Amino acid sequence: DGGITQSPKYLFRKEGQNVTLSCEQNLNHDAMYWYRQDPGQGLRLIYYSQIVNDFQKGDIAEGYSVSREKKESFPLTVTSAQKNPTAFYLCASSIEGGQPQHFGDGTRLSIL
Amino acid sequence: GEDVEQSLFLSVREGDSSVINCTYTDSSSTYLYWYKQEPGAGLQLLTYIFSNMDMKQDQRLTVLLNKKDKHLSLRIADTQTGDSAIYFCAETAVDKLIFGTGTRLQVFP
């Protein structure tokens, strides 16, 4: 079945460590997105990519980095520069920008 | 700038209708969307409406669009306990979507 897979479902990070969240899609979508969701809040856009080897900063890109070397994959690295990384991270994809987005099941990141 | 607003909470009795409201700012949005999020899960696309339409019905769901007032609503008929979730509206913004803050719908017996 086609869809978006995020892994792991739960992730723990020690202070000062970088961690990478995986997002893979087999929908043949060009555009991919990363969002952060905090309790009781909506979605905030971190980074998005409309095509392979290209990506743009969203509203809260500081402390995060991404790459888009393959159409199917859009990993997100949470760096040690992100001072408050505890949140629920959601990855999405769409045929192209502005079209309906399909979401993965999310990764919950916590600090040890 | 772009902004999408929703009320935070809605509580209804099982079997009643629920109406979730949303206001948006970008009059050039081509599509407007409704998503549902259950606890600990991603967002599921429920329905969407093209900007030249006033209404769209899909089984228990009815979407109403008032372009003049930039107001979007989602009506759920015969609300069930399984409808308890957070509902997000979203507008298109060129190469991405702008999401509202979400409305938490609680259905009680």
Coordinates of C-alpha atoms in Angstrom, one line a residue:
Chain A
D1 CA 0.0 0.0 0.0
G2 CA 1.2 3.5 -0.7
G3 CA 1.8 5.8 2.2
I4 CA 4.3 7.7 4.4
T5 CA 6.4 6.0 7.0
Q6 CA 8.0 7.8 9.9
S7 CA 10.4 6.1 12.2
P8 CA 11.0 5.7 15.0
K9 CA 7.6 6.2 16.7
Y10 CA 9.3 7.3 19.9
L11 CA 12.8 8.8 20.2
F12 CA 14.9 9.9 23.2
R13 CA 17.7 12.3 23.0
K14 CA 20.4 13.2 25.5
E15 CA 21.4 16.8 26.0
G16 CA 23.9 17.9 23.3
Q17 CA 23.1 15.2 20.9
N18 CA 21.9 15.4 17.3
V19 CA 19.1 13.0 16.3
T20 CA 17.7 12.2 12.9
L21 CA 14.0 11.4 12.2
S22 CA 13.2 9.4 9.2
C23 CA 10.4 10.0 6.7
E24 CA 9.9 7.8 3.6
Q25 CA 7.0 7.9 1.1
N26 CA 6.1 5.7 -1.8
L27 CA 3.4 7.9 -3.2
N28 CA 5.7 9.4 -5.9
H29 CA 5.0 12.8 -4.5
D30 CA 7.3 15.7 -5.3
A31 CA 6.7 17.8 -2.2
M32 CA 7.5 16.9 1.4
Y33 CA 7.1 18.7 4.7
W34 CA 8.2 18.6 8.3
Y35 CA 6.0 20.0 11.1
R36 CA 6.3 20.3 14.8
Q37 CA 3.3 20.0 17.1
D38 CA 3.4 21.0 20.7
P39 CA 0.6 20.1 23.2
G40 CA -2.5 22.1 22.7
Q41 CA -1.0 23.8 19.6
G42 CA -1.4 23.6 15.9
L43 CA 1.2 22.6 13.4
R44 CA 4.3 24.7 12.8
L45 CA 6.2 24.3 9.5
I46 CA 9.9 23.5 10.0
Y47 CA 11.2 22.8 6.5
Y48 CA 9.7 21.8 3.2
S49 CA 10.9 20.6 -0.2
Q50 CA 9.2 20.9 -3.5
I51 CA 11.7 18.8 -5.5
V52 CA 14.8 16.6 -5.0
N53 CA 17.9 18.5 -4.0
D54 CA 16.0 21.6 -3.0
F55 CA 14.3 22.7 0.3
Q56 CA 13.1 25.9 2.0
K57 CA 12.9 27.0 5.6
G58 CA 9.6 27.1 7.2
D59 CA 8.5 29.2 10.2
I60 CA 10.7 27.6 12.8
A61 CA 13.8 26.2 11.0
E62 CA 16.4 27.3 13.6
G63 CA 18.0 24.3 15.2
Y64 CA 16.9 21.9 12.5
S65 CA 18.4 20.6 9.2
V66 CA 17.1 18.5 6.3
S67 CA 18.3 16.9 3.1
R68 CA 16.4 15.7 0.0
E69 CA 18.8 13.5 -1.9
K70 CA 16.0 11.1 -3.0
K71 CA 12.4 11.8 -4.0
E72 CA 11.2 9.2 -1.5
S73 CA 13.1 10.4 1.6
F74 CA 13.2 13.6 3.6
P75 CA 15.1 13.1 6.9
L76 CA 15.0 15.8 9.6
T77 CA 17.9 16.3 12.0
V78 CA 17.3 17.9 15.3
T79 CA 20.6 19.5 16.3
S80 CA 21.9 20.4 19.7
A81 CA 21.2 24.0 18.8
Q82 CA 17.5 23.3 19.2
K83 CA 17.0 24.2 22.9
N84 CA 13.5 22.9 23.3
P85 CA 13.2 19.8 21.0
T86 CA 10.6 17.9 23.0
A87 CA 7.6 17.7 20.7
F88 CA 5.6 15.5 18.2
Y89 CA 7.1 15.7 14.7
L90 CA 4.9 15.1 11.7
C91 CA 6.1 14.5 8.1
A92 CA 3.8 15.0 5.1
S93 CA 3.9 14.8 1.3
S94 CA 1.8 16.1 -1.6
I95 CA 1.9 15.7 -5.4
E96 CA 3.1 19.3 -5.5
G97 CA 3.0 22.3 -3.3
G98 CA -0.5 23.5 -2.3
Q99 CA -2.1 20.2 -3.0
P100 CA -3.6 18.0 -0.3
Q101 CA -1.0 16.7 2.1
H102 CA -0.8 13.1 3.3
F103 CA 0.7 12.6 6.8
G104 CA 2.8 10.0 8.5
D105 CA 1.9 8.8 12.0
G106 CA 4.5 11.0 13.7
T107 CA 7.6 10.7 15.9
R108 CA 7.5 11.8 19.5
L109 CA 10.9 13.1 20.6
S110 CA 11.7 13.5 24.3
I111 CA 14.8 14.7 26.1
L112 CA 16.5 12.4 28.7
Chain B
G1 CA 0.0 37.8 6.7
E2 CA -1.5 34.4 6.4
D3 CA -3.5 33.3 9.4
V4 CA -6.1 30.6 10.0
E5 CA -8.2 30.8 13.2
Q6 CA -10.4 28.2 14.9
S7 CA -12.0 28.0 18.3
L8 CA -10.1 25.6 20.6
F9 CA -12.9 23.4 22.0
L10 CA -16.3 22.1 21.1
S11 CA -18.4 19.7 23.2
V12 CA -21.5 17.9 21.9
R13 CA -23.8 15.2 22.9
E14 CA -23.8 11.9 20.9
G15 CA -26.3 12.0 18.1
D16 CA -26.3 15.8 17.8
S17 CA -24.7 17.8 15.0
S18 CA -21.3 19.4 15.4
V19 CA -20.3 22.6 13.7
I20 CA -16.6 23.5 13.6
N21 CA -15.8 27.0 12.3
C22 CA -12.7 28.5 10.7
T23 CA -11.7 31.9 9.4
Y24 CA -8.9 32.4 6.9
T25 CA -7.1 35.4 5.4
D26 CA -5.9 34.5 1.9
S27 CA -8.7 35.2 -0.5
S28 CA -6.6 33.6 -3.3
S29 CA -6.7 30.1 -1.7
T30 CA -7.8 27.6 -4.4
Y31 CA -8.7 24.8 -2.0
L32 CA -9.6 24.7 1.7
Y33 CA -9.2 21.5 3.6
W34 CA -10.4 19.8 6.8
Y35 CA -8.2 17.3 8.5
K36 CA -8.8 15.0 11.6
Q37 CA -6.2 14.0 14.1
E38 CA -6.8 11.2 16.6
P39 CA -4.6 11.0 19.7
G40 CA -1.0 10.1 19.0
A41 CA -1.5 9.9 15.2
G42 CA -0.9 11.9 12.1
L43 CA -3.5 14.0 10.3
Q44 CA -6.1 12.4 8.1
L45 CA -7.6 14.3 5.2
L46 CA -11.4 14.4 5.7
T47 CA -12.6 16.5 2.9
Y48 CA -11.9 19.7 0.9
I49 CA -13.7 22.3 -1.1
F50 CA -12.7 24.2 -4.1
S51 CA -12.9 28.0 -3.7
N52 CA -15.6 28.5 -6.4
M53 CA -18.0 26.2 -4.4
D54 CA -20.4 27.2 -1.6
M55 CA -21.1 23.8 -0.2
K56 CA -19.9 20.2 -0.4
Q57 CA -21.6 17.2 1.2
D58 CA -19.9 13.9 1.8
Q59 CA -22.0 11.4 3.8
R60 CA -22.2 12.9 7.4
L61 CA -19.9 15.8 6.5
T62 CA -21.1 19.1 5.1
V63 CA -18.6 21.9 4.3
L64 CA -19.8 25.4 3.9
L65 CA -17.7 28.2 2.4
N66 CA -18.5 31.9 2.6
K67 CA -15.8 33.5 0.5
K68 CA -17.0 37.0 1.2
D69 CA -16.4 36.6 4.9
K70 CA -13.5 34.1 4.5
H71 CA -15.4 31.7 6.7
L72 CA -15.3 27.9 6.4
S73 CA -17.3 25.5 8.5
L74 CA -17.5 21.7 8.9
R75 CA -20.8 20.2 10.0
I76 CA -20.8 16.6 11.3
A77 CA -24.3 15.1 11.4
D78 CA -25.2 12.5 14.0
T79 CA -22.0 12.9 15.9
Q80 CA -20.5 9.7 17.3
T81 CA -18.0 9.0 20.1
G82 CA -15.5 8.0 17.3
D83 CA -15.7 11.5 16.0
S84 CA -13.8 12.8 19.1
A85 CA -10.6 14.2 17.8
I86 CA -8.9 17.4 16.9
Y87 CA -10.0 19.0 13.6
F88 CA -7.8 21.3 11.6
C89 CA -8.8 23.5 8.7
A90 CA -6.1 24.6 6.2
E91 CA -5.8 27.0 3.3
T92 CA -3.5 26.8 0.3
A93 CA -0.6 29.3 0.1
V94 CA 1.2 28.9 -3.2
D95 CA 3.6 26.0 -2.4
K96 CA 2.3 24.9 1.1
L97 CA -0.7 24.8 3.4
I98 CA -1.4 27.0 6.3
F99 CA -3.1 25.2 9.2
G100 CA -5.3 26.5 11.9
T101 CA -4.7 25.8 15.6
G102 CA -7.2 23.0 15.6
T103 CA -10.5 22.5 17.4
R104 CA -10.8 19.7 19.9
L105 CA -14.2 18.0 19.6
Q106 CA -15.4 16.0 22.6
V107 CA -18.5 13.8 22.2
F108 CA -20.3 12.8 25.4
P109 CA -23.0 10.2 25.8

